[in-house]
Amino acid sequence: MLLTELLTPDRIQPGIAARDKRGVLRELAHALVANVGGDAAQVLAAVEEREAVLSTGIGFGVAIPHGRAASVPSLAVVAGVAPTPIPFNAVDGEPVRLFFLIVGPESAAGQHVKVLGRIARLVRREAVRDALLAAPTPAAFHAILMEAEAG
């Protein structure tokens, strides 16, 4: 399964309003639940629990928060771009602008790990990160990911 099959344009938020880590997680959790269903409080709690273990800020201004929530019917991904960098306790100490939230039920654990790895590989490329940050619309963001996955 391709990332772009899970992360459709309607699941991409080009202008995250939150200005802190908890706010970003809350905003993305609500966006995910609005698109696929589930319980926003349960999703947020699962993601925050994972963040408490180790930050999902992977460096280079990217974070991939994730968690497992029984209320989410199947694996789901939402993405967002913050207009200004947000402190996120990333591994490199740098703030984050590019976010990908992955949540699914326990039964999707294998697929969850594959999607997490796919995102991490794609955003390692500086050109991809720069293009995603500059994407003017969700459709443009999606098109950049499709091109990156194809290449």
mmCIF file of C-alpha atoms in Angstrom:
data_model
loop_
_atom_site.group_PDB
_atom_site.id
_atom_site.type_symbol
_atom_site.label_atom_id
_atom_site.label_comp_id
_atom_site.label_asym_id
_atom_site.label_seq_id
_atom_site.Cartn_x
_atom_site.Cartn_y
_atom_site.Cartn_z
ATOM 1 C CA MET A 1 0.000 0.000 0.000
ATOM 2 C CA LEU A 2 1.255 3.459 -0.906
ATOM 3 C CA LEU A 3 1.308 6.321 1.577
ATOM 4 C CA THR A 4 -0.644 8.435 -0.895
ATOM 5 C CA GLU A 5 -3.511 5.922 -0.756
ATOM 6 C CA LEU A 6 -3.889 6.617 2.978
ATOM 7 C CA LEU A 7 -2.935 10.284 2.937
ATOM 8 C CA THR A 8 -5.415 11.816 0.523
ATOM 9 C CA PRO A 9 -5.686 15.597 -0.042
ATOM 10 C CA ASP A 10 -8.663 15.870 2.329
ATOM 11 C CA ARG A 11 -6.384 14.627 5.117
ATOM 12 C CA ILE A 12 -3.712 17.294 4.613
ATOM 13 C CA GLN A 13 -3.763 20.546 6.592
ATOM 14 C CA PRO A 14 -1.483 23.138 5.015
ATOM 15 C CA GLY A 15 -1.816 25.665 7.862
ATOM 16 C CA ILE A 16 -1.734 24.172 11.350
ATOM 17 C CA ALA A 17 -3.109 26.789 13.773
ATOM 18 C CA ALA A 18 -1.555 25.378 16.976
ATOM 19 C CA ARG A 19 1.677 26.887 18.286
ATOM 20 C CA ASP A 20 2.821 24.183 20.710
ATOM 21 C CA LYS A 21 3.352 20.418 20.692
ATOM 22 C CA ARG A 22 0.181 19.498 22.580
ATOM 23 C CA GLY A 23 -1.898 21.799 20.397
ATOM 24 C CA VAL A 24 -0.505 20.265 17.210
ATOM 25 C CA LEU A 25 -1.243 16.751 18.466
ATOM 26 C CA ARG A 26 -4.792 17.795 19.419
ATOM 27 C CA GLU A 27 -5.400 19.491 16.058
ATOM 28 C CA LEU A 28 -4.132 16.498 14.082
ATOM 29 C CA ALA A 29 -6.079 14.018 16.241
ATOM 30 C CA HIS A 30 -9.301 15.937 15.587
ATOM 31 C CA ALA A 31 -8.549 16.084 11.850
ATOM 32 C CA LEU A 32 -7.956 12.326 11.769
ATOM 33 C CA VAL A 33 -11.189 11.523 13.621
ATOM 34 C CA ALA A 34 -13.151 13.941 11.413
ATOM 35 C CA ASN A 35 -11.957 12.002 8.360
ATOM 36 C CA VAL A 36 -12.112 8.372 9.478
ATOM 37 C CA GLY A 37 -14.072 8.240 12.712
ATOM 38 C CA GLY A 38 -13.087 7.236 16.193
ATOM 39 C CA ASP A 39 -12.792 9.002 19.515
ATOM 40 C CA ALA A 40 -10.594 12.120 19.476
ATOM 41 C CA ALA A 41 -9.800 11.911 23.196
ATOM 42 C CA GLN A 42 -8.691 8.278 22.837
ATOM 43 C CA VAL A 43 -6.572 9.094 19.781
ATOM 44 C CA LEU A 44 -4.935 12.049 21.528
ATOM 45 C CA ALA A 45 -4.261 9.987 24.664
ATOM 46 C CA ALA A 46 -2.635 7.196 22.617
ATOM 47 C CA VAL A 47 -0.411 9.634 20.746
ATOM 48 C CA GLU A 48 0.549 11.556 23.903
ATOM 49 C CA GLU A 49 1.362 8.282 25.659
ATOM 50 C CA ARG A 50 3.729 7.394 22.825
ATOM 51 C CA GLU A 51 5.285 10.879 22.915
ATOM 52 C CA ALA A 52 5.922 10.513 26.656
ATOM 53 C CA VAL A 53 8.152 7.497 25.924
ATOM 54 C CA LEU A 54 10.215 9.209 23.233
ATOM 55 C CA SER A 55 9.585 12.197 20.980
ATOM 56 C CA THR A 56 8.548 11.335 17.446
ATOM 57 C CA GLY A 57 10.376 14.398 16.160
ATOM 58 C CA ILE A 58 12.742 12.556 13.813
ATOM 59 C CA GLY A 59 14.841 15.584 12.908
ATOM 60 C CA PHE A 60 15.112 17.919 9.931
ATOM 61 C CA GLY A 61 11.929 19.718 11.029
ATOM 62 C CA VAL A 62 9.763 16.576 10.772
ATOM 63 C CA ALA A 63 7.663 14.715 13.349
ATOM 64 C CA ILE A 64 5.717 11.491 12.879
ATOM 65 C CA PRO A 65 3.515 11.169 15.968
ATOM 66 C CA HIS A 66 1.704 7.868 16.082
ATOM 67 C CA GLY A 67 -0.327 5.569 18.299
ATOM 68 C CA ARG A 68 -2.856 2.794 18.457
ATOM 69 C CA ALA A 69 -6.502 3.460 19.227
ATOM 70 C CA ALA A 70 -9.240 0.841 19.164
ATOM 71 C CA SER A 71 -11.860 3.453 18.231
ATOM 72 C CA VAL A 72 -10.195 4.151 14.872
ATOM 73 C CA PRO A 73 -11.629 1.622 12.398
ATOM 74 C CA SER A 74 -8.517 1.211 10.242
ATOM 75 C CA LEU A 75 -5.053 2.647 9.821
ATOM 76 C CA ALA A 76 -5.255 6.355 9.037
ATOM 77 C CA VAL A 77 -2.774 9.138 8.294
ATOM 78 C CA VAL A 78 -3.159 12.914 8.370
ATOM 79 C CA ALA A 79 -0.483 15.507 7.694
ATOM 80 C CA GLY A 80 0.000 19.138 8.445
ATOM 81 C CA VAL A 81 2.398 21.994 7.939
ATOM 82 C CA ALA A 82 2.953 24.641 10.591
ATOM 83 C CA PRO A 83 3.600 28.152 9.238
ATOM 84 C CA THR A 84 6.197 28.701 11.968
ATOM 85 C CA PRO A 85 8.483 26.106 13.604
ATOM 86 C CA ILE A 86 7.116 24.449 16.753
ATOM 87 C CA PRO A 87 9.298 23.132 19.604
ATOM 88 C CA PHE A 88 8.805 19.355 19.632
ATOM 89 C CA ASN A 89 11.761 17.831 21.533
ATOM 90 C CA ALA A 90 13.005 16.346 18.261
ATOM 91 C CA VAL A 91 16.083 14.124 18.281
ATOM 92 C CA ASP A 92 18.178 16.866 16.668
ATOM 93 C CA GLY A 93 16.816 19.577 18.975
ATOM 94 C CA GLU A 94 15.338 21.507 16.034
ATOM 95 C CA PRO A 95 11.720 22.728 15.954
ATOM 96 C CA VAL A 96 9.216 21.053 13.622
ATOM 97 C CA ARG A 97 7.054 22.333 10.749
ATOM 98 C CA LEU A 98 6.095 19.113 8.952
ATOM 99 C CA PHE A 99 3.837 16.610 10.760
ATOM 100 C CA PHE A 100 2.442 13.192 9.843
ATOM 101 C CA LEU A 101 0.042 11.557 12.348
ATOM 102 C CA ILE A 102 -0.486 7.792 12.053
ATOM 103 C CA VAL A 103 -3.192 6.059 14.119
ATOM 104 C CA GLY A 104 -4.900 2.719 13.792
ATOM 105 C CA PRO A 105 -6.232 -0.213 15.759
ATOM 106 C CA GLU A 106 -3.937 -2.893 17.172
ATOM 107 C CA SER A 107 -4.878 -5.157 14.250
ATOM 108 C CA ALA A 108 -3.117 -2.745 11.868
ATOM 109 C CA ALA A 109 0.227 -2.882 13.714
ATOM 110 C CA GLY A 110 2.187 -4.355 10.791
ATOM 111 C CA GLN A 111 0.828 -1.848 8.302
ATOM 112 C CA HIS A 112 1.411 0.943 10.855
ATOM 113 C CA VAL A 113 5.144 0.144 11.006
ATOM 114 C CA LYS A 114 5.418 0.003 7.196
ATOM 115 C CA VAL A 115 3.748 3.410 6.768
ATOM 116 C CA LEU A 116 5.937 4.916 9.491
ATOM 117 C CA GLY A 117 9.046 3.648 7.701
ATOM 118 C CA ARG A 118 7.818 4.852 4.312
ATOM 119 C CA ILE A 119 7.231 8.391 5.620
ATOM 120 C CA ALA A 120 10.632 8.453 7.320
ATOM 121 C CA ARG A 121 12.371 7.390 4.097
ATOM 122 C CA LEU A 122 10.552 9.960 1.962
ATOM 123 C CA VAL A 123 11.219 12.918 4.260
ATOM 124 C CA ARG A 124 14.910 12.117 4.616
ATOM 125 C CA ARG A 125 15.297 13.710 1.187
ATOM 126 C CA GLU A 126 15.771 17.456 1.574
ATOM 127 C CA ALA A 127 14.170 18.220 -1.790
ATOM 128 C CA VAL A 128 10.998 16.359 -0.750
ATOM 129 C CA ARG A 129 10.833 18.148 2.619
ATOM 130 C CA ASP A 130 11.350 21.542 0.991
ATOM 131 C CA ALA A 131 8.691 20.868 -1.642
ATOM 132 C CA LEU A 132 6.159 19.668 0.946
ATOM 133 C CA LEU A 133 6.752 22.755 3.089
ATOM 134 C CA ALA A 134 6.249 25.007 0.058
ATOM 135 C CA ALA A 135 3.146 23.206 -1.264
ATOM 136 C CA PRO A 136 0.408 25.835 -1.639
ATOM 137 C CA THR A 137 -2.532 23.404 -1.411
ATOM 138 C CA PRO A 138 -3.358 19.935 -0.072
ATOM 139 C CA ALA A 139 -3.563 18.689 -3.674
ATOM 140 C CA ALA A 140 -0.053 19.988 -4.382
ATOM 141 C CA PHE A 141 1.258 18.360 -1.167
ATOM 142 C CA HIS A 142 -0.324 15.066 -2.247
ATOM 143 C CA ALA A 143 1.134 15.339 -5.765
ATOM 144 C CA ILE A 144 4.628 15.872 -4.321
ATOM 145 C CA LEU A 145 4.242 12.740 -2.183
ATOM 146 C CA MET A 146 2.999 10.750 -5.183
ATOM 147 C CA GLU A 147 6.041 11.808 -7.202
ATOM 148 C CA ALA A 148 8.393 11.007 -4.310
ATOM 149 C CA GLU A 149 6.843 7.553 -3.859
ATOM 150 C CA ALA A 150 7.145 6.830 -7.577
ATOM 151 C CA GLY A 151 10.807 7.867 -7.664
#
